[in-house]
Amino acid sequence: MRIEYTGLSEMQGSLIALEGVSGVAYDELAEITLGSGERRYGRVIRIDGERVVLQVFEGTTGIDMERVNTHFTGKPITLPLSKEILGRIFDGSGKPLDGLREVFPDELRDINGSAINPVRRMYPRSCIMTGISSIDATSTLIRGQKLPIFSGAGMSHNELAAQIVRQAHTMDTDEQFAIVFCAMGVKNDTAEFFKKDFQESGALGRVVMYLNMASDPIIERILAPRCALTAAEYLAFHHGYHVLVILTDMASYCEALREFSSSKGEIPSRKGFPSYMYSDLASVYERAGMIYGQKGSVTQVPILTMPNDDISHPIPDLTGYITEGQIVLSRDLEQKGIYPPVAILPSLSRLMKDGTGEGYTREDHADLSNQLFASYSAVADARSLASVIGEDELSDIDKLYVEFGKRFENNFVAQGMRENRTLDQTLDLGWQLLYMLPRSELGRVSDKLLDKYYRGVK
Amino acid sequence: MDTNSYYVYGVNGPVITVRGGRSLPMMSLIYVGEDKIPGEVVSANGETTVVQIYESSAGLTKGQPIFPTGKPMTVLLGPGMLSNIYDGIARPLRAIADLAGNFITKGITLPALDTEKLWDVKIEAREGGDAKGGMIFARTQESVAVEHRCMIPPEVFGKFADVKPDGQYKVTDVIANVVDGRGKKTPLTLAQEWPIRRSRPCAKRLPITRPLVTGQRVIDTLFPVGKGGCAAIPGPFGAGKTMVQHQLAKWSDADIIVYLGCGERGNEMTQVLDEFAELKDPKTGHLLMERTILIANTSNMPVAAREASIYTGMTIAEYYRDMGYHVALMADSTSRWAEALREISGRLEEMPAEESFPAYLPSRLAGFYERAGYMETLSGLEGSVTVIGAVSPQGGDFSEPVTQNTKRFIRTFWALDRSLAYARHFPSINWTTSYSEYFLDVKDWYEDNFGHGFTKMRQQIIDILGKESSLMEIVKLIGSDVLPDDQKLIIETAKAIRQGYLQQNAFHKTDTYMPPEKQMVMLEVMLYLYEESRKLIALSIPLNQLTETGIFSAMYKMKFDLGEGQTKEYFITLVDDAVSKVLARNE
């Protein structure tokens, strides 16, 4: 028997409330039919006796209190999944946008997912080579990692993400590889940019896209990453794909969360964001990893534009506390015309220590990377001194550091958008630069490795 | 208790309202809904009782049944906890994985201990002998590293009766009875239950006199924490809080480690599981996992269980303390716990205080940290719980409420510094903003165990570092070339201390842990070089003649050479050689 409730008792923002309802479950999906016949969807977010509060994904615009019928479906929000989703484009709630029919499901999955049991997690150790020196050498991406790109408005994060997608590969080549792309509140141009790039590189057949544009309803924006990650988990842990998930832009996602929270009348926390933003972001970011006995993996590269380039803003701040490192882009480098403008010092990959070095990449990888960090951080000191006393007055060693810094940025960090460097090329380049400095300055590398690698250009 | 009259009335995230009666005790454990999700009563008002539940509330409907237990939330304590991993309310995650697979599903209730396993038990209770709370009545080897001492629950007194002989028993088997004066029998098993929010009693609190030796130079030398003390590690993301916690869990000289992953990354727990199953305790040679208990509430696991997890961890720590062990509890991170408190408080529509944390945040923090201490147990042994809490301040700003309130209840403060981390100086403990109030308490122990004169040398190191930081203000403006030689020496020596001593490579085979005697050698050699250099400067010999010999660079690598087995004499000779070379040049 199909029960429908007619009329509402309250409307506010994207929320509606109904009275006299019974037998409805928390988090259940509801179908809302407007007087015009238009159908929208909503989710139960609060039960208070006979009163039920729903959030409407498509927004409440045009709904009136009388002419509306609500039907509760008796199940949570699920995403229809099958291998057919590869190559398809969906909206934020998983409905087709490409004019093709709905996915005929092999399986319906709750988009909220469940936490991976920590005892079943497999610690990620296998490197993903991106062909980008500033990532491969010093902030190596590991399969199963969540490594966000912290950027700012107007910087080349999209180009960098696209290059990662184009070039990413692992040591094994015959494995199945797929990309899940999730756009949240981005401009149409951005989505087009990625679509075009996937097309040109011939990857489109391996890409699933979930698009929520800047003008789309915010509630869908909150669902979009969950749909994308549900699809990614399905491909990874059901079909054995290695899935790379691009989520852009997490800042829009968080702002949607704030808007939604304030419409619910919740007590705001820092900068008006809800106090549960950490848990909420974790429920997105933690859905990455590898599982014992499973072939596939989920790797996340979320992109977020830091409001006002401020890394201590709640969005990058909470993200950094959850993700396993971050790649930070620098406006300084961008202005110097360096692509990719990766700020080496604040960038970090927490998992690289266990996935690099002998047996994984190359024996000198870890030490070299440490040394590059340390030397480049001495560059910053020398530069700030130079800005006070002038470059000419610097001591000889500080002058060397300033020169090292210049070459490091221009030759090592900078590379072409289509330039795909092998790891050997990247590491050798690093050694070549370190050779500028006297051996006694290289305190982070063992003597054994120095004997082998500290030498001039081959 | 009538289980049928209560029902779910409302649902708001992890906060459930219940109606149908007025006799649910505050903070008692109840099971909610058809899935029997565990929860605790947190408030009541008229006909409505409010319950926070420890799993997702998706799927709950109005009218679903409630199953009250009338008891507070407890954890089952007994043999089999070591090398195990639990969720925030002490459910065994391995057993859950066997039952439910790769993902954690709802409504699984399992006992914390394996009730089928047989333990080789040696009984110490004597038929008819006096029995009192806290007394050890049986022993069993829980892991190769740790003997489990089964104690009479604290409030039980009387005489032993029906004592079983030595043999193999399950945790639920009755080993003996205690009969009190009125003839009331209390059965004793290997395991006992204890409410997580109540601290376990002990005979008395003892003064803190011994440090927790960690093998981490900056901590042992500059900012020690006493056994039974409390330390906090605040730091922005990427500063290495978790690395410090891992290092302490690996190398500190505690008997038992309780590692609490509270709202942190899933992969970090996996890393601990993997690494500790391979690494060996430098003191005993046993695998680290043999002395470790893990509690995992990763950031995507239910938030209410995060609030409970630190109490679960503390109760387990206290239980091992009562056996006479020194326990270190690592809580990573207390900020996530405070945020869980805030989230639930928000759902309960309580009046918010600073940064919308509830007003009772300081008293809850105090309640947690005050459960640490060096105690005489009810059975007359000595045991301690040391608490090391990571704090994740928003934006790395130490003025936020969790850091500030934590500072009031801890006495060792390891302030992690983002700029040190950027320069890959690890552990990134800032030596000017960190402090330890325990040093005076444990000073005598250091003099006796590290070596005579340690206190003086430590003070010299601190002075040099202090002078360097004021000199750096000048250097930043004019460069170091123009400084007089005695000031240059401060800078050179401080650099050697920073790079050679304070920095420690957690991934290096030998440098990851440095025993006290080697730390002492390093201090002696570095200060010897400093004194010798001062003599040269007094002779008006330029310092750069000495630096050219490379003796200061040798200081940077001394830690590795010591790890390879070099001795103090070798380095003293190295210094002497360099000095005589310079002297010869100036003849």
Coordinates of N, CA, C and O in Angstrom, one line a residue, chain A residues 2-141:
Chain A
R2 N 0.5 2.2 -0.9 CA 1.3 3.4 -1.0 C 0.7 4.5 -0.1 O -0.4 4.9 -0.4
I3 N 1.4 4.9 0.9 CA 0.9 6.0 1.8 C 1.5 7.3 1.3 O 2.7 7.4 1.1
E4 N 0.7 8.3 1.1 CA 1.2 9.6 0.8 C 0.6 10.6 1.8 O -0.5 10.5 2.3
Y5 N 1.5 11.5 2.2 CA 1.0 12.6 3.2 C 0.9 13.8 2.4 O 1.7 14.2 1.6
T6 N -0.3 14.5 2.6 CA -0.5 15.7 1.8 C -0.3 16.9 2.7 O -0.7 16.9 3.9
G7 N 0.4 17.9 2.2 CA 0.6 19.2 2.9 C 1.8 19.1 3.9 O 2.3 18.0 4.1
L8 N 2.2 20.3 4.3 CA 3.4 20.4 5.1 C 3.0 21.3 6.4 O 2.0 22.0 6.3
S9 N 3.8 21.2 7.4 CA 3.5 22.1 8.5 C 4.5 23.2 8.6 O 4.3 24.2 9.3
E10 N 5.6 23.1 7.9 CA 6.7 24.1 8.0 C 7.6 24.0 6.8 O 7.8 22.9 6.3
M11 N 8.2 25.2 6.5 CA 9.2 25.2 5.4 C 10.2 26.2 5.8 O 9.9 27.3 6.2
Q12 N 11.5 25.9 5.6 CA 12.5 26.8 5.8 C 13.8 26.4 5.1 O 14.2 25.3 5.2
G13 N 14.3 27.3 4.3 CA 15.5 27.0 3.5 C 15.2 25.7 2.7 O 14.2 25.6 2.0
S14 N 16.0 24.7 2.8 CA 15.8 23.5 2.0 C 15.1 22.5 2.9 O 15.0 21.3 2.5
L15 N 14.5 22.9 4.0 CA 13.9 21.9 4.9 C 12.4 22.0 4.9 O 11.8 23.1 4.8
I16 N 11.7 20.9 5.0 CA 10.3 20.9 5.1 C 9.9 20.0 6.3 O 10.7 19.1 6.6
A17 N 8.8 20.3 7.0 CA 8.4 19.4 8.1 C 7.0 19.0 7.9 O 6.2 19.7 7.3
L18 N 6.7 17.7 8.3 CA 5.4 17.2 8.2 C 4.9 16.7 9.6 O 5.7 16.3 10.4
E19 N 3.6 16.8 9.9 CA 3.1 16.4 11.1 C 2.3 15.1 10.9 O 1.8 14.8 9.8
G20 N 2.1 14.4 12.0 CA 1.2 13.2 11.9 C 1.8 12.0 11.1 O 1.0 11.3 10.5
V21 N 3.1 11.9 11.1 CA 3.7 10.9 10.3 C 4.1 9.7 11.2 O 4.6 10.0 12.3
S22 N 4.0 8.5 10.8 CA 4.5 7.4 11.6 C 5.2 6.4 10.8 O 5.0 6.3 9.6
G23 N 6.0 5.6 11.4 CA 6.7 4.5 10.7 C 7.8 4.9 9.8 O 8.2 4.2 8.9
V24 N 8.3 6.2 10.0 CA 9.3 6.7 9.1 C 10.7 6.5 9.8 O 10.9 6.8 10.9
A25 N 11.7 6.1 9.0 CA 13.0 5.8 9.5 C 13.9 7.0 9.3 O 13.8 7.7 8.3
Y26 N 14.8 7.2 10.3 CA 15.9 8.2 10.1 C 16.7 7.9 8.9 O 17.1 6.8 8.6
D27 N 17.0 9.0 8.1 CA 17.8 8.9 6.9 C 17.1 8.2 5.7 O 17.7 7.9 4.8
E28 N 15.8 8.1 5.9 CA 15.0 7.4 4.8 C 14.8 8.4 3.6 O 14.8 9.6 3.8
L29 N 14.7 7.8 2.4 CA 14.5 8.6 1.2 C 13.0 8.9 1.1 O 12.2 8.0 1.2
A30 N 12.6 10.1 0.7 CA 11.2 10.4 0.5 C 11.1 11.0 -0.9 O 11.9 11.7 -1.4
E31 N 9.9 10.7 -1.6 CA 9.6 11.3 -2.8 C 8.6 12.4 -2.6 O 7.5 12.2 -1.9
I32 N 8.8 13.6 -3.1 CA 7.9 14.7 -2.9 C 7.3 15.1 -4.2 O 8.1 15.4 -5.1
T33 N 6.0 15.1 -4.3 CA 5.4 15.4 -5.6 C 4.7 16.8 -5.4 O 3.8 16.9 -4.5
L34 N 5.0 17.7 -6.3 CA 4.5 19.0 -6.2 C 3.1 19.1 -6.9 O 2.8 18.2 -7.7
G35 N 2.4 20.1 -6.7 CA 1.1 20.3 -7.3 C 1.3 20.2 -8.9 O 0.4 19.7 -9.6
S36 N 2.4 20.7 -9.4 CA 2.6 20.7 -10.8 C 2.9 19.4 -11.4 O 3.1 19.2 -12.6
G37 N 3.1 18.4 -10.5 CA 3.4 17.1 -10.9 C 4.9 16.8 -10.9 O 5.4 15.7 -11.0
E38 N 5.7 17.9 -10.6 CA 7.2 17.7 -10.5 C 7.5 16.9 -9.3 O 6.9 17.0 -8.3
R39 N 8.5 16.0 -9.5 CA 8.9 15.1 -8.4 C 10.3 15.5 -7.9 O 11.2 15.7 -8.7
R40 N 10.4 15.6 -6.6 CA 11.7 15.9 -6.0 C 11.9 14.9 -4.9 O 11.1 14.1 -4.6
Y41 N 13.2 14.9 -4.4 CA 13.6 13.9 -3.4 C 14.0 14.5 -2.2 O 14.6 15.6 -2.2
G42 N 13.8 13.8 -1.1 CA 14.3 14.4 0.2 C 14.7 13.3 1.1 O 14.5 12.1 0.8
R43 N 15.3 13.7 2.3 CA 15.8 12.7 3.2 C 15.4 13.1 4.6 O 15.4 14.3 4.9
V44 N 15.1 12.1 5.4 CA 14.7 12.4 6.8 C 15.9 12.8 7.6 O 16.8 12.0 7.7
I45 N 15.9 14.0 8.2 CA 17.0 14.3 9.0 C 16.6 14.5 10.5 O 17.5 14.7 11.3
R46 N 15.4 14.4 10.8 CA 15.0 14.5 12.2 C 13.6 13.9 12.4 O 12.7 14.2 11.6
I47 N 13.5 13.2 13.5 CA 12.1 12.7 13.9 C 11.9 13.2 15.3 O 12.7 13.1 16.2
D48 N 10.7 13.7 15.5 CA 10.3 14.2 16.8 C 8.9 13.7 17.1 O 7.9 14.4 16.8
G49 N 8.7 12.5 17.5 CA 7.4 11.9 17.7 C 6.7 11.8 16.3 O 7.2 11.1 15.4
E50 N 5.6 12.5 16.1 CA 4.9 12.4 14.8 C 5.4 13.5 13.8 O 4.9 13.5 12.7
R51 N 6.3 14.3 14.2 CA 6.8 15.3 13.3 C 8.1 14.9 12.7 O 9.0 14.4 13.4
V52 N 8.2 15.1 11.4 CA 9.4 14.6 10.7 C 9.9 15.7 9.8 O 9.2 16.5 9.2
V53 N 11.2 16.0 9.9 CA 11.9 17.0 9.1 C 12.6 16.4 8.0 O 13.3 15.4 8.1
L54 N 12.4 16.9 6.8 CA 13.1 16.4 5.6 C 13.9 17.5 5.0 O 13.6 18.7 5.0
Q55 N 15.0 17.1 4.4 CA 15.8 18.0 3.6 C 15.5 17.7 2.1 O 15.5 16.5 1.7
V56 N 15.2 18.7 1.3 CA 14.8 18.5 -0.1 C 16.0 18.7 -0.9 O 16.6 19.8 -0.9
F57 N 16.5 17.7 -1.7 CA 17.7 17.9 -2.5 C 17.7 19.0 -3.5 O 18.6 19.7 -3.7
E58 N 16.5 19.1 -4.2 CA 16.4 20.0 -5.3 C 16.1 21.4 -4.7 O 15.9 22.3 -5.5
G59 N 15.9 21.6 -3.5 CA 15.5 22.9 -2.9 C 14.0 23.0 -2.8 O 13.3 22.2 -3.4
T60 N 13.6 24.0 -2.0 CA 12.1 24.1 -1.8 C 11.4 25.1 -2.7 O 10.2 25.3 -2.6
T61 N 12.2 25.8 -3.5 CA 11.6 26.8 -4.4 C 10.4 26.2 -5.1 O 10.5 25.2 -5.8
G62 N 9.3 26.9 -5.0 CA 8.1 26.5 -5.7 C 7.2 25.6 -5.0 O 6.1 25.3 -5.4
I63 N 7.6 25.1 -3.8 CA 6.8 24.2 -3.0 C 5.8 25.1 -2.2 O 6.2 26.1 -1.6
D64 N 4.6 24.7 -2.1 CA 3.7 25.4 -1.2 C 3.2 24.4 -0.1 O 3.5 23.2 -0.2
M65 N 2.6 25.0 0.9 CA 2.3 24.2 2.1 C 1.2 23.2 1.9 O 1.0 22.2 2.6
E66 N 0.3 23.5 0.8 CA -0.9 22.7 0.6 C -0.7 21.6 -0.4 O -0.9 20.4 -0.1
R67 N -0.3 22.1 -1.6 CA -0.4 21.1 -2.8 C 0.9 20.4 -2.9 O 1.7 20.6 -3.8
V68 N 1.2 19.5 -2.0 CA 2.4 18.7 -2.1 C 2.1 17.4 -1.4 O 1.5 17.3 -0.3
N69 N 2.6 16.3 -2.1 CA 2.4 15.0 -1.5 C 3.7 14.3 -1.2 O 4.6 14.4 -2.1
T70 N 3.9 13.7 -0.1 CA 5.1 13.1 0.3 C 5.0 11.6 0.5 O 4.0 11.2 1.2
H71 N 5.8 10.9 -0.2 CA 5.8 9.4 0.0 C 7.1 9.0 0.5 O 8.2 9.3 0.0
F72 N 7.1 8.2 1.6 CA 8.4 7.7 2.2 C 8.7 6.3 1.6 O 7.8 5.4 1.5
T73 N 9.9 6.2 1.0 CA 10.2 5.0 0.2 C 10.6 3.8 1.1 O 10.7 2.7 0.6
G74 N 10.9 4.0 2.4 CA 11.2 2.9 3.3 C 12.6 2.4 3.1 O 13.0 1.4 3.6
K75 N 13.5 3.2 2.4 CA 14.9 2.7 2.3 C 15.8 4.0 2.3 O 15.3 5.1 1.9
P76 N 17.0 3.8 2.6 CA 17.9 4.9 2.6 C 18.3 5.3 1.1 O 17.9 4.6 0.2
I77 N 19.0 6.4 1.0 CA 19.4 6.8 -0.4 C 20.4 5.8 -0.9 O 21.4 5.6 -0.4
T78 N 20.0 5.2 -2.1 CA 21.0 4.3 -2.6 C 21.4 4.7 -4.0 O 20.7 5.5 -4.7
L79 N 22.5 4.2 -4.5 CA 23.0 4.5 -5.8 C 23.0 3.2 -6.6 O 23.5 2.2 -6.2
P80 N 22.3 3.3 -7.8 CA 22.3 2.1 -8.6 C 23.7 1.9 -9.3 O 24.2 2.9 -9.8
L81 N 24.3 0.7 -9.2 CA 25.6 0.6 -9.7 C 25.8 -0.7 -10.6 O 25.1 -1.7 -10.3
S82 N 26.5 -0.5 -11.6 CA 27.0 -1.6 -12.4 C 28.2 -1.2 -13.1 O 28.6 0.0 -13.1
K83 N 28.9 -2.1 -13.8 CA 30.1 -1.7 -14.5 C 29.8 -0.7 -15.6 O 30.7 0.0 -16.1
E84 N 28.5 -0.6 -16.0 CA 28.1 0.4 -17.0 C 28.4 1.8 -16.7 O 28.4 2.7 -17.5
I85 N 28.6 2.1 -15.4 CA 28.8 3.5 -15.0 C 30.0 4.1 -15.6 O 30.1 5.3 -15.8
L86 N 31.0 3.3 -16.0 CA 32.2 3.8 -16.6 C 31.9 4.5 -17.9 O 31.1 4.0 -18.7
G87 N 32.4 5.7 -18.0 CA 32.1 6.5 -19.2 C 30.8 7.3 -19.1 O 30.5 8.1 -20.0
R88 N 30.1 7.2 -18.0 CA 28.8 8.0 -17.9 C 29.0 9.3 -17.1 O 30.0 9.5 -16.4
I89 N 28.0 10.1 -17.2 CA 28.0 11.4 -16.5 C 26.7 11.5 -15.7 O 25.6 11.3 -16.3
F90 N 26.8 11.8 -14.4 CA 25.7 11.9 -13.6 C 25.6 13.2 -12.8 O 26.6 13.9 -12.8
D91 N 24.5 13.6 -12.3 CA 24.4 14.8 -11.4 C 24.8 14.4 -10.0 O 25.2 13.2 -9.7
G92 N 24.7 15.4 -9.1 CA 25.2 15.1 -7.8 C 24.5 14.1 -7.0 O 25.0 13.5 -6.1
S93 N 23.3 13.8 -7.4 CA 22.6 12.7 -6.7 C 22.5 11.4 -7.5 O 21.8 10.5 -7.1
G94 N 23.3 11.4 -8.5 CA 23.4 10.1 -9.2 C 22.4 9.9 -10.4 O 22.3 8.8 -10.9
K95 N 21.7 10.9 -10.8 CA 20.8 10.8 -11.9 C 21.6 11.1 -13.2 O 22.4 12.1 -13.2
P96 N 21.3 10.4 -14.3 CA 22.1 10.6 -15.6 C 21.9 12.0 -16.1 O 20.9 12.6 -16.1
L97 N 23.0 12.6 -16.6 CA 23.0 13.9 -17.2 C 23.4 13.8 -18.6 O 23.4 14.8 -19.4
D98 N 23.8 12.6 -19.1 CA 24.3 12.5 -20.4 C 23.2 12.1 -21.4 O 23.5 11.7 -22.5
G99 N 21.9 12.1 -21.0 CA 20.8 11.8 -21.9 C 20.6 10.3 -22.1 O 19.7 9.9 -22.8
L100 N 21.5 9.5 -21.5 CA 21.3 8.1 -21.6 C 20.3 7.6 -20.5 O 20.0 8.3 -19.6
R101 N 19.9 6.3 -20.6 CA 19.0 5.8 -19.6 C 19.6 5.6 -18.2 O 20.8 5.7 -18.1
E102 N 18.8 5.4 -17.2 CA 19.3 5.1 -15.9 C 20.1 3.9 -15.9 O 19.9 3.0 -16.7
V103 N 21.0 3.8 -15.0 CA 21.9 2.6 -14.9 C 21.0 1.4 -14.5 O 20.2 1.5 -13.5
F104 N 21.1 0.3 -15.2 CA 20.5 -0.9 -14.8 C 21.3 -1.6 -13.7 O 22.4 -2.0 -13.9
P105 N 20.8 -1.6 -12.4 CA 21.7 -1.9 -11.3 C 22.0 -3.4 -11.2 O 21.2 -4.2 -11.2
D106 N 23.3 -3.6 -10.9 CA 23.8 -4.9 -10.4 C 23.5 -4.9 -8.9 O 23.4 -6.0 -8.3
E107 N 23.6 -3.7 -8.4 CA 23.7 -3.6 -7.0 C 23.2 -2.2 -6.6 O 23.5 -1.3 -7.3
L108 N 22.5 -2.1 -5.5 CA 22.1 -0.8 -4.9 C 22.9 -0.6 -3.7 O 22.9 -1.4 -2.8
R109 N 23.6 0.5 -3.6 CA 24.4 0.8 -2.4 C 24.0 2.0 -1.6 O 23.7 3.0 -2.3
D110 N 24.0 1.9 -0.3 CA 23.7 3.1 0.5 C 24.9 4.1 0.3 O 26.0 3.7 0.4
I111 N 24.6 5.3 -0.1 CA 25.6 6.2 -0.4 C 26.5 6.7 0.8 O 27.6 7.2 0.6
N112 N 26.0 6.4 2.0 CA 26.8 6.8 3.2 C 27.9 5.9 3.5 O 28.8 6.2 4.2
G113 N 27.9 4.7 2.9 CA 28.9 3.7 3.1 C 29.1 3.3 4.5 O 28.3 3.8 5.4
S114 N 30.1 2.5 4.8 CA 30.4 2.2 6.2 C 31.9 2.3 6.4 O 32.6 2.3 5.4
A115 N 32.3 2.4 7.6 CA 33.7 2.6 7.9 C 34.4 1.3 7.6 O 33.9 0.2 8.0
I116 N 35.6 1.3 7.0 CA 36.5 0.1 6.9 C 37.0 -0.2 8.2 O 37.5 0.6 9.0
N117 N 36.8 -1.5 8.6 CA 37.4 -2.0 9.8 C 38.9 -1.8 9.8 O 39.6 -2.4 8.9
P118 N 39.5 -1.1 10.8 CA 41.0 -0.9 10.7 C 41.8 -2.2 10.7 O 42.9 -2.2 10.1
V119 N 41.3 -3.3 11.2 CA 42.1 -4.5 11.1 C 42.1 -5.1 9.7 O 42.9 -5.9 9.4
R120 N 41.1 -4.7 8.9 CA 41.1 -5.2 7.5 C 41.8 -4.2 6.5 O 41.9 -4.5 5.3
R121 N 42.1 -3.1 7.0 CA 42.8 -2.1 6.1 C 44.2 -2.7 5.8 O 44.9 -3.2 6.7
M122 N 44.7 -2.5 4.6 CA 46.0 -2.8 4.2 C 46.8 -1.5 4.1 O 46.3 -0.6 3.5
Y123 N 47.9 -1.5 4.8 CA 48.7 -0.2 4.8 C 49.2 0.1 3.4 O 49.9 -0.8 2.8
P124 N 48.9 1.2 2.9 CA 49.3 1.5 1.5 C 50.8 1.7 1.4 O 51.4 2.4 2.1
R125 N 51.4 1.0 0.4 CA 52.8 1.1 0.2 C 53.2 1.3 -1.2 O 54.4 1.5 -1.5
S126 N 52.3 1.1 -2.2 CA 52.8 1.1 -3.5 C 52.6 2.5 -4.1 O 51.5 3.1 -4.1
C127 N 53.7 3.0 -4.7 CA 53.8 4.3 -5.2 C 53.0 4.5 -6.5 O 53.0 3.6 -7.3
I128 N 52.4 5.7 -6.6 CA 51.8 6.1 -7.9 C 52.8 7.1 -8.4 O 53.0 8.1 -7.8
M129 N 53.4 6.9 -9.6 CA 54.3 7.8 -10.2 C 53.4 8.8 -11.0 O 52.6 8.4 -11.8
T130 N 53.6 10.1 -10.8 CA 52.8 11.1 -11.5 C 53.7 11.7 -12.7 O 53.1 12.4 -13.5
G131 N 55.0 11.4 -12.7 CA 55.8 12.1 -13.7 C 56.1 13.6 -13.4 O 56.6 14.3 -14.2
I132 N 55.6 14.0 -12.2 CA 55.8 15.4 -11.8 C 56.9 15.4 -10.7 O 56.7 14.8 -9.6
S133 N 58.0 16.0 -10.9 CA 59.1 15.9 -10.0 C 58.8 16.4 -8.6 O 59.1 15.7 -7.6
S134 N 58.1 17.5 -8.5 CA 57.8 18.1 -7.1 C 56.9 17.2 -6.3 O 56.8 17.3 -5.1
I135 N 56.2 16.3 -7.0 CA 55.3 15.3 -6.3 C 56.1 14.0 -6.1 O 56.2 13.5 -4.9
D136 N 56.6 13.5 -7.1 CA 57.3 12.2 -7.0 C 58.4 12.1 -6.1 O 58.6 11.2 -5.3
A137 N 59.2 13.2 -6.1 CA 60.4 13.2 -5.2 C 60.2 13.5 -3.8 O 60.6 12.8 -2.9
T138 N 59.3 14.5 -3.6 CA 59.2 15.0 -2.2 C 57.9 14.8 -1.5 O 57.8 14.9 -0.3
S139 N 56.8 14.6 -2.3 CA 55.5 14.3 -1.7 C 54.9 13.1 -2.5 O 53.8 13.3 -3.1
T140 N 55.5 12.0 -2.4 CA 55.1 10.9 -3.3 C 53.6 10.5 -3.0 O 53.2 10.3 -1.8
L141 N 52.9 10.3 -4.0 CA 51.5 9.8 -3.9 C 51.5 8.3 -3.8 O 52.2 7.6 -4.6

